[in-house]
CSV table of C-alpha atoms and ligand atoms in Angstrom, one decimal:
chain,number,residue,atom,x,y,z
A,272,UNK,CA,0.2,0.2,0.1
A,273,UNK,CA,1.7,3.1,-1.1
A,274,UNK,CA,1.9,5.7,1.7
A,275,UNK,CA,2.9,9.2,1.1
A,276,UNK,CA,3.4,11.2,4.4
A,277,UNK,CA,3.0,15.1,4.6
A,278,UNK,CA,1.3,16.0,1.0
A,279,UNK,CA,0.1,19.4,0.9
A,280,UNK,CA,-4.1,19.3,2.2
A,281,UNK,CA,-5.4,21.0,-0.9
A,282,UNK,CA,-3.6,18.9,-3.3
A,283,UNK,CA,-5.0,15.9,-1.4
A,284,UNK,CA,-8.6,17.3,-1.9
A,285,UNK,CA,-7.8,18.1,-5.5
A,286,UNK,CA,-6.8,14.1,-6.2
A,287,UNK,CA,-10.1,13.2,-4.1
A,288,UNK,CA,-12.1,15.8,-6.4
A,289,UNK,CA,-10.6,13.7,-9.3
A,290,UNK,CA,-11.5,10.6,-8.0
A,291,UNK,CA,-15.2,11.4,-7.4
A,292,UNK,CA,-15.2,12.5,-11.1
A,293,UNK,CA,-13.8,8.7,-12.1
A,294,UNK,CA,-16.0,7.1,-9.8
A,295,UNK,CA,-13.4,6.1,-7.4
A,296,UNK,CA,-14.7,5.6,-3.6
A,297,UNK,CA,-12.5,7.3,-0.9
A,298,UNK,CA,-12.8,8.2,2.9
A,299,UNK,CA,-11.1,11.3,4.5
A,300,UNK,CA,-10.7,11.7,7.8
A,301,UNK,CA,-9.1,13.0,10.9
A,302,UNK,CA,-9.4,11.5,14.6
A,303,UNK,CA,-10.2,13.3,17.6
A,304,UNK,CA,-7.6,15.8,18.9
A,305,UNK,CA,-5.3,15.2,16.0
A,306,UNK,CA,-3.9,17.0,13.2
A,307,UNK,CA,-3.0,14.1,10.6
A,308,UNK,CA,-5.7,13.7,8.2
A,309,UNK,CA,-5.8,10.5,6.3
A,310,UNK,CA,-7.4,9.7,3.1
A,311,UNK,CA,-8.0,5.9,1.9
A,312,UNK,CA,-8.7,5.9,-2.0
A,313,UNK,CA,-9.8,2.8,-3.7
A,314,UNK,CA,-8.7,2.4,-7.5
A,315,UNK,CA,-12.1,0.9,-8.9
A,316,UNK,CA,-15.5,1.4,-8.1
A,317,UNK,CA,-16.0,-2.4,-6.8
A,318,UNK,CA,-18.4,-2.9,-3.9
A,319,UNK,CA,-16.4,-4.9,-1.4
A,320,UNK,CA,-17.8,-6.7,1.8
A,321,UNK,CA,-16.6,-5.7,5.2
A,322,UNK,CA,-13.6,-7.7,6.2
A,323,UNK,CA,-11.8,-6.8,9.4
A,324,UNK,CA,-8.5,-8.7,8.1
A,325,UNK,CA,-7.9,-6.5,5.2
A,326,UNK,CA,-6.9,-2.8,5.2
A,327,UNK,CA,-9.8,-0.3,4.2
A,328,UNK,CA,-12.4,2.2,5.8
A,329,UNK,CA,-15.6,0.6,6.7
A,330,UNK,CA,-19.2,2.1,6.5
A,331,UNK,CA,-21.8,0.4,7.9
A,332,UNK,CA,-25.6,1.5,7.9
A,333,UNK,CA,-27.6,1.2,11.3
A,334,UNK,CA,-29.1,-2.2,10.0
A,335,UNK,CA,-25.4,-3.3,9.0
A,336,UNK,CA,-26.6,-7.0,8.5
A,337,UNK,CA,-27.4,-5.4,4.9
A,338,UNK,CA,-24.7,-3.6,3.1
A,339,UNK,CA,-21.7,-2.6,5.1
A,340,UNK,CA,-19.2,-0.9,2.9
A,341,UNK,CA,-15.6,-1.3,2.6
A,342,UNK,CA,-13.4,0.9,1.1
A,343,UNK,CA,-10.1,-0.7,0.2
A,344,UNK,CA,-6.8,1.2,0.9
A,345,UNK,CA,-5.3,0.8,-2.6
A,346,UNK,CA,-3.5,4.2,-1.6
A,347,UNK,CA,-3.3,6.0,1.4
A,348,UNK,CA,-2.5,9.6,1.7
A,349,UNK,CA,-1.6,11.6,4.4
A,350,UNK,CA,-1.7,15.4,5.3
A,351,UNK,CA,-2.1,17.5,8.3
A,352,UNK,CA,-4.6,20.3,8.7
A,353,UNK,CA,-3.8,22.6,11.8
A,354,UNK,CA,-6.5,24.9,12.4
A,355,UNK,CA,-9.2,24.0,14.4
A,356,UNK,CA,-10.0,27.2,15.8
A,357,UNK,CA,-13.2,28.3,14.4
A,358,UNK,CA,-16.0,28.8,16.8
A,359,UNK,CA,-19.4,28.8,15.5
A,360,UNK,CA,-22.5,29.5,17.7
A,361,UNK,CA,-25.2,30.2,15.2
A,362,UNK,CA,-28.5,31.4,16.6
A,363,UNK,CA,-30.3,31.6,13.8
A,364,UNK,CA,-33.8,30.6,14.2
A,365,UNK,CA,-34.4,26.9,13.0
A,366,UNK,CA,-37.6,25.4,11.3
A,367,UNK,CA,-40.3,24.1,13.3
A,368,UNK,CA,-41.2,21.6,10.3
A,369,UNK,CA,-41.6,18.0,11.4
A,370,UNK,CA,-42.4,19.3,15.0
A,371,UNK,CA,-45.7,17.3,15.4
A,372,UNK,CA,-44.8,14.1,14.0
A,373,UNK,CA,-41.5,13.9,15.9
A,374,UNK,CA,-43.9,14.9,19.1
A,375,UNK,CA,-46.1,12.1,18.3
A,376,UNK,CA,-43.6,9.7,18.1
A,377,UNK,CA,-41.9,10.4,21.2
A,378,UNK,CA,-45.3,9.8,22.8
A,379,UNK,CA,-45.8,6.7,21.3
A,380,UNK,CA,-42.7,5.4,22.6
A,381,UNK,CA,-43.5,6.7,25.9
A,382,UNK,CA,-46.5,4.7,25.9
A,383,UNK,CA,-44.9,1.8,24.9
A,384,UNK,CA,-42.1,2.1,27.6
A,385,UNK,CA,-45.0,2.6,30.1
A,386,UNK,CA,-46.6,-0.5,29.2
A,387,UNK,CA,-43.3,-2.3,30.1
A,388,UNK,CA,-42.4,-3.5,26.2
A,389,UNK,CA,-39.0,-1.5,26.2
A,390,UNK,CA,-36.9,0.3,28.5
A,391,UNK,CA,-35.1,3.2,26.0
A,392,UNK,CA,-35.6,3.5,22.3
A,393,UNK,CA,-33.7,6.0,20.4
A,394,UNK,CA,-35.7,8.3,17.9
A,395,UNK,CA,-34.5,10.5,15.1
A,396,UNK,CA,-35.8,12.3,12.2
A,397,UNK,CA,-34.2,13.9,9.1
A,398,UNK,CA,-34.0,17.7,7.8
A,399,UNK,CA,-33.4,18.7,4.4
A,400,UNK,CA,-31.2,22.0,4.1
A,401,UNK,CA,-30.3,23.8,0.3
A,402,UNK,CA,-26.5,24.0,0.6
A,403,UNK,CA,-24.1,25.4,-2.3
A,404,UNK,CA,-20.6,24.8,-1.3
A,405,UNK,CA,-18.5,21.8,-2.6
A,406,UNK,CA,-18.4,18.9,-0.2
A,407,UNK,CA,-14.5,19.8,0.3
A,408,UNK,CA,-15.6,23.0,1.3
A,409,UNK,CA,-18.0,21.5,3.8
A,410,UNK,CA,-15.4,19.3,5.1
A,411,UNK,CA,-12.7,21.8,5.8
A,412,UNK,CA,-15.4,23.8,7.5
A,413,UNK,CA,-15.9,20.7,9.6
A,414,UNK,CA,-12.0,20.4,10.5
A,415,UNK,CA,-11.8,23.6,11.3
A,416,UNK,CA,-15.0,23.9,13.7
A,417,UNK,CA,-15.0,20.2,15.9
A,418,UNK,CA,-11.2,19.8,16.4
A,419,UNK,CA,-12.5,17.1,19.4
A,420,UNK,CA,-14.8,15.3,16.9
A,421,UNK,CA,-13.9,12.2,14.6
A,422,UNK,CA,-14.3,14.6,11.1
A,423,UNK,CA,-14.7,12.6,7.8
A,424,UNK,CA,-15.8,12.9,4.4
A,425,UNK,CA,-16.6,9.7,2.4
A,426,UNK,CA,-17.7,9.1,-1.4
A,427,UNK,CA,-18.9,6.3,-3.0
A,428,UNK,CA,-20.6,6.1,-6.6
A,429,UNK,CA,-23.2,4.1,-5.5
A,430,UNK,CA,-24.6,6.6,-2.4
A,431,UNK,CA,-22.5,9.8,-3.0
A,432,UNK,CA,-21.2,12.1,-0.3
A,433,UNK,CA,-21.5,11.8,3.3
A,434,UNK,CA,-19.8,13.9,5.9
A,435,UNK,CA,-19.7,14.3,9.8
A,436,UNK,CA,-18.4,15.1,13.0
A,437,UNK,CA,-19.1,12.7,15.4
A,438,UNK,CA,-18.4,12.7,19.3
A,439,UNK,CA,-18.7,8.7,19.9
A,440,UNK,CA,-16.4,6.3,19.3
A,441,UNK,CA,-17.7,2.8,18.9
A,442,UNK,CA,-14.6,1.0,19.8
A,443,UNK,CA,-10.8,1.3,19.2
A,444,UNK,CA,-8.5,-2.0,19.1
A,445,UNK,CA,-4.9,-2.3,19.1
A,446,UNK,CA,-2.9,-4.5,20.3
A,447,UNK,CA,-5.9,-6.4,21.7
A,448,UNK,CA,-6.7,-3.8,23.9
A,449,UNK,CA,-10.2,-2.5,23.4
A,450,UNK,CA,-11.4,1.0,24.5
A,451,UNK,CA,-14.8,2.1,23.6
A,452,UNK,CA,-17.3,4.6,25.7
A,453,UNK,CA,-20.9,5.0,26.9
A,454,UNK,CA,-22.1,8.4,25.7
A,455,UNK,CA,-25.5,9.7,25.9
A,456,UNK,CA,-27.6,12.6,27.9
A,457,UNK,CA,-27.7,15.7,26.3
A,458,UNK,CA,-27.7,19.5,27.0
A,459,UNK,CA,-27.0,22.5,25.7
A,460,UNK,CA,-23.4,24.0,25.8
A,461,UNK,CA,-23.9,27.5,27.5
A,462,UNK,CA,-20.4,29.5,27.6
A,463,UNK,CA,-19.3,30.1,31.3
A,464,UNK,CA,-22.0,27.7,32.5
A,465,UNK,CA,-21.3,24.0,33.6
A,466,UNK,CA,-24.0,21.5,32.8
A,467,UNK,CA,-26.5,20.7,35.4
A,468,UNK,CA,-27.5,17.1,34.8
A,469,UNK,CA,-31.1,15.9,35.6
A,470,UNK,CA,-32.0,12.2,36.7
A,471,UNK,CA,-33.4,11.3,33.1
A,472,UNK,CA,-29.9,12.3,31.6
A,473,UNK,CA,-28.1,10.2,34.3
A,474,UNK,CA,-30.3,7.0,34.0
A,475,UNK,CA,-30.0,7.3,30.2
A,476,UNK,CA,-26.5,7.2,30.3
A,477,UNK,CA,-26.0,4.5,33.0
A,478,UNK,CA,-28.2,2.1,30.7
A,479,UNK,CA,-25.5,2.4,28.0
A,480,UNK,CA,-22.5,1.8,30.5
A,481,UNK,CA,-24.4,-1.4,32.0
A,482,UNK,CA,-25.0,-2.6,28.5
A,483,UNK,CA,-21.6,-2.6,27.5
A,484,UNK,CA,-20.5,-3.9,30.1
A,485,UNK,CA,-22.8,-6.8,29.8
A,486,UNK,CA,-22.2,-7.4,26.0
A,487,UNK,CA,-18.3,-7.3,26.6
A,488,UNK,CA,-18.1,-9.3,29.5
A,489,UNK,CA,-17.9,-12.8,27.8
A,490,UNK,CA,-15.6,-11.5,25.2
A,491,UNK,CA,-12.7,-9.8,27.2
A,492,UNK,CA,-10.8,-9.8,30.3
A,493,UNK,CA,-9.9,-7.0,32.6
A,494,UNK,CA,-12.9,-4.9,31.8
A,495,UNK,CA,-13.2,-1.8,33.4
A,496,UNK,CA,-15.3,1.4,33.5
A,497,UNK,CA,-14.2,5.0,34.2
A,498,UNK,CA,-16.4,7.3,36.3
A,499,UNK,CA,-18.8,9.4,34.0
A,500,UNK,CA,-17.8,13.1,32.9
A,501,UNK,CA,-19.2,15.9,30.8
A,502,UNK,CA,-17.6,16.1,27.6
A,503,UNK,CA,-18.1,18.8,25.3
A,504,UNK,CA,-19.2,18.3,21.6
A,505,UNK,CA,-19.6,21.7,19.6
A,506,UNK,CA,-22.7,23.3,20.9
A,507,UNK,CA,-23.7,20.6,23.0
A,508,UNK,CA,-22.6,18.5,26.3
A,509,UNK,CA,-23.1,14.7,26.9
A,510,UNK,CA,-22.0,12.2,29.8
A,511,UNK,CA,-19.5,9.9,29.2
A,512,UNK,CA,-17.8,7.1,30.7
A,513,UNK,CA,-15.1,5.4,29.1
A,514,UNK,CA,-14.6,1.5,29.2
A,515,UNK,CA,-11.2,-0.5,28.7
A,516,UNK,CA,-10.9,-4.1,28.3
A,517,UNK,CA,-8.6,-6.7,26.6
A,518,UNK,CA,-10.2,-9.1,23.9
A,519,UNK,CA,-10.1,-12.7,25.5
A,520,UNK,CA,-8.0,-15.3,23.9
A,521,UNK,CA,-10.6,-16.6,21.4
A,522,UNK,CA,-12.3,-13.4,20.6
A,523,UNK,CA,-12.6,-11.8,17.3
A,524,UNK,CA,-12.9,-8.5,16.1
A,525,UNK,CA,-16.1,-9.1,14.2
A,526,UNK,CA,-17.4,-10.5,17.6
A,527,UNK,CA,-16.8,-7.2,19.6
A,528,UNK,CA,-18.2,-4.8,16.7
A,529,UNK,CA,-21.2,-7.4,16.8
A,530,UNK,CA,-21.7,-7.2,20.4
A,531,UNK,CA,-21.4,-3.6,20.6
A,532,UNK,CA,-23.5,-2.3,17.5
A,533,UNK,CA,-26.0,-0.8,18.0
A,534,UNK,CA,-25.6,0.5,21.6
A,535,UNK,CA,-28.5,1.8,23.5
A,536,UNK,CA,-26.7,5.0,22.4
A,537,UNK,CA,-28.4,5.1,19.4
A,538,UNK,CA,-30.8,1.9,19.0
A,539,UNK,CA,-32.5,1.2,22.8
A,540,UNK,CA,-33.1,-1.5,25.3
A,541,UNK,CA,-33.8,-4.5,24.6
A,542,UNK,CA,-32.0,-3.9,21.5
A,543,UNK,CA,-34.2,-6.3,19.2
A,544,UNK,CA,-37.6,-4.4,20.4
A,545,UNK,CA,-36.1,-1.0,20.3
A,546,UNK,CA,-35.0,-2.0,16.9
A,547,UNK,CA,-38.1,-2.9,15.3
A,548,UNK,CA,-40.3,0.1,17.0
A,549,UNK,CA,-37.4,2.2,15.1
A,550,UNK,CA,-37.6,0.5,11.7
A,551,UNK,CA,-41.5,0.5,11.9
A,552,UNK,CA,-42.1,3.7,13.4
A,553,UNK,CA,-39.7,6.6,12.4
A,554,UNK,CA,-41.1,6.7,9.1
A,555,UNK,CA,-37.6,6.9,6.9
A,556,UNK,CA,-34.5,4.6,6.6
A,557,UNK,CA,-31.8,6.1,8.8
A,558,UNK,CA,-29.1,4.0,6.0
A,559,UNK,CA,-25.8,5.3,7.4
A,560,UNK,CA,-26.7,7.4,9.9
A,561,UNK,CA,-26.1,5.7,13.5
A,562,UNK,CA,-24.1,3.1,11.5
A,563,UNK,CA,-20.6,3.1,12.2
A,564,UNK,CA,-17.6,4.0,10.3
A,565,UNK,CA,-13.6,3.8,10.5
A,566,UNK,CA,-10.4,2.7,9.8
A,567,UNK,CA,-9.4,-0.8,9.7
A,568,UNK,CA,-5.5,-1.6,9.5
A,569,UNK,CA,-4.6,1.2,8.0
A,570,UNK,CA,-2.6,3.1,11.1
A,571,UNK,CA,-0.9,-0.3,11.9
A,572,UNK,CA,-1.5,-4.0,11.8
A,573,UNK,CA,-4.9,-4.6,13.9
A,574,UNK,CA,-5.4,-1.2,14.4
A,575,UNK,CA,-9.2,-0.7,14.3
A,576,UNK,CA,-10.7,2.8,15.0
A,577,UNK,CA,-14.5,2.9,14.4
A,578,UNK,CA,-16.9,5.5,15.4
A,579,UNK,CA,-20.8,5.8,15.4
A,580,UNK,CA,-22.1,7.9,12.6
A,581,UNK,CA,-23.7,10.6,14.4
A,582,UNK,CA,-23.7,14.7,14.0
A,583,UNK,CA,-23.5,13.9,10.1
A,584,UNK,CA,-25.1,14.7,6.4
A,585,UNK,CA,-25.8,13.1,3.3
A,586,UNK,CA,-25.0,15.6,0.5
A,587,UNK,CA,-26.8,15.2,-2.7
A,588,UNK,CA,-27.2,17.6,-5.5
A,589,UNK,CA,-27.8,20.8,-3.4
A,590,UNK,CA,-29.5,19.4,-0.5
A,591,UNK,CA,-28.0,18.2,2.7
A,592,UNK,CA,-29.8,16.0,4.7
A,593,UNK,CA,-29.0,16.3,8.3
A,594,UNK,CA,-29.9,13.5,11.1
A,595,UNK,CA,-30.7,13.9,14.6
A,596,UNK,CA,-31.9,11.7,17.4
A,597,UNK,CA,-32.5,11.4,20.9
A,598,UNK,CA,-32.9,8.6,23.9
A,599,UNK,CA,-36.3,8.2,25.0
A,600,UNK,CA,-37.0,6.7,28.6
A,601,UNK,CA,-39.8,7.1,30.7
A,602,UNK,CA,-38.7,10.1,32.1
A,603,UNK,CA,-38.8,11.8,28.4
A,604,UNK,CA,-41.2,15.1,27.9
A,605,UNK,CA,-41.9,15.0,24.2
A,606,UNK,CA,-41.3,19.1,23.8
A,607,UNK,CA,-37.8,18.7,25.2
A,608,UNK,CA,-37.1,15.9,23.1
A,609,UNK,CA,-37.8,17.9,20.0
A,610,UNK,CA,-35.9,21.1,21.5
A,611,UNK,CA,-33.0,18.5,21.9
A,612,UNK,CA,-33.1,17.3,18.1
A,613,UNK,CA,-33.2,21.0,17.1
A,614,UNK,CA,-30.0,21.6,19.2
A,615,UNK,CA,-28.3,18.7,17.8
A,616,UNK,CA,-29.2,19.8,14.1
A,617,UNK,CA,-27.0,23.2,14.9
A,618,UNK,CA,-23.8,20.9,15.0
A,619,UNK,CA,-24.4,20.3,11.0
A,620,UNK,CA,-26.4,23.5,10.2
A,621,UNK,CA,-23.5,25.8,11.7
A,622,UNK,CA,-21.0,24.4,8.9
A,623,UNK,CA,-23.8,24.7,6.0
A,624,UNK,CA,-25.2,28.2,7.2
A,625,UNK,CA,-22.8,30.8,8.3
A,626,UNK,CA,-20.3,32.7,5.8
A,627,UNK,CA,-16.9,31.6,6.8
B,792,ISC,C1,-28.5,10.0,18.5
B,792,ISC,C2,-27.9,10.9,18.8
B,792,ISC,O1,-27.0,10.8,20.2
B,792,ISC,C3,-26.9,9.9,21.1
B,792,ISC,C4,-25.6,10.1,21.1
B,792,ISC,C5,-25.3,11.1,22.4
B,792,ISC,C6,-26.4,11.4,23.2
B,792,ISC,C7,-27.9,11.1,22.7
B,792,ISC,C8,-28.9,11.3,23.7
B,792,ISC,O2,-28.6,12.3,24.7
B,792,ISC,O3,-30.2,11.1,23.1
B,792,ISC,C9,-27.8,10.0,22.1
B,792,ISC,O4,-28.0,8.7,22.8
B,792,ISC,C10,-27.6,11.9,17.6
B,792,ISC,O5,-26.9,12.9,17.9
B,792,ISC,O6,-28.7,11.8,16.6
């Protein structure tokens, strides 16, 4: 695999622009708090199946049994992007379109939870917004704006461009060591004020921690959970607990990923019931939103770094489709859940709306 260090950022983007013209799939990304930007380029447009033994970049939908995609690393380019200083806090009024149907959906879930068929379900909606920049300009603005997120732009001839700045890691595996996180609970970030968490958010996040520990217990040794902390993600706060473990002797990467995805941060408890509720009631196909993505064996052999596809959008013919959701429990209030999705939409809208 040719690996060229320190190319100019702009020349890598120019090369990727040409790849898109030629119908060649690629992914370009920067990991949280890093400067290094890596581009993975496939030389043909073949649709490869996910294989954790190969070198490439995976892009898996929420319902990942169907259609996880692998972009093969026929070529890897490496560059840097220093500037992560853009602070955008747009206060522009948001559209109220979709409010009634989202509130009704949340109420329906609360009713189901109250009769005892589920404990938690994550419900989402999509928002369409016109845009006129190139996908590469959008990606550069993401890099400038969200230094602590996993920022990416991906292109595949079968589904076009997606990009995002996600705060959530699904799993990192290196030398058999596993790092993951339970991320849930949301409050808006207000300058100078620390987040005041309520019971709803604390319980919602604990459910994710408990689930992850249960799912990993048979597959790992030395499983530990860190204390919960508040972490900032752009204009939002979340609650996060880091999880550390070592892969047990016969555990495979496939087993670890299958045990974790989808966590109750994007699906619910119990998983099968929540997934069925989502697929039957959300009224649209999430496709890659709340799926997972990331590098396989690029930074080193057996190095896996996968992220959950949140705060993301699909870019297609001048329309950006954004996806936003939130965890519903018996303590949810439909109006507050609507406002939470509005707040989450600013992460991507800020990238599209403001003049840079
Ligand atoms: C489902 C989303 O966020 C998840 C991750 C963090 C906090 C969440 C929450 O507070 O509901 C969600 O579980 C989304 O951003 O669309």
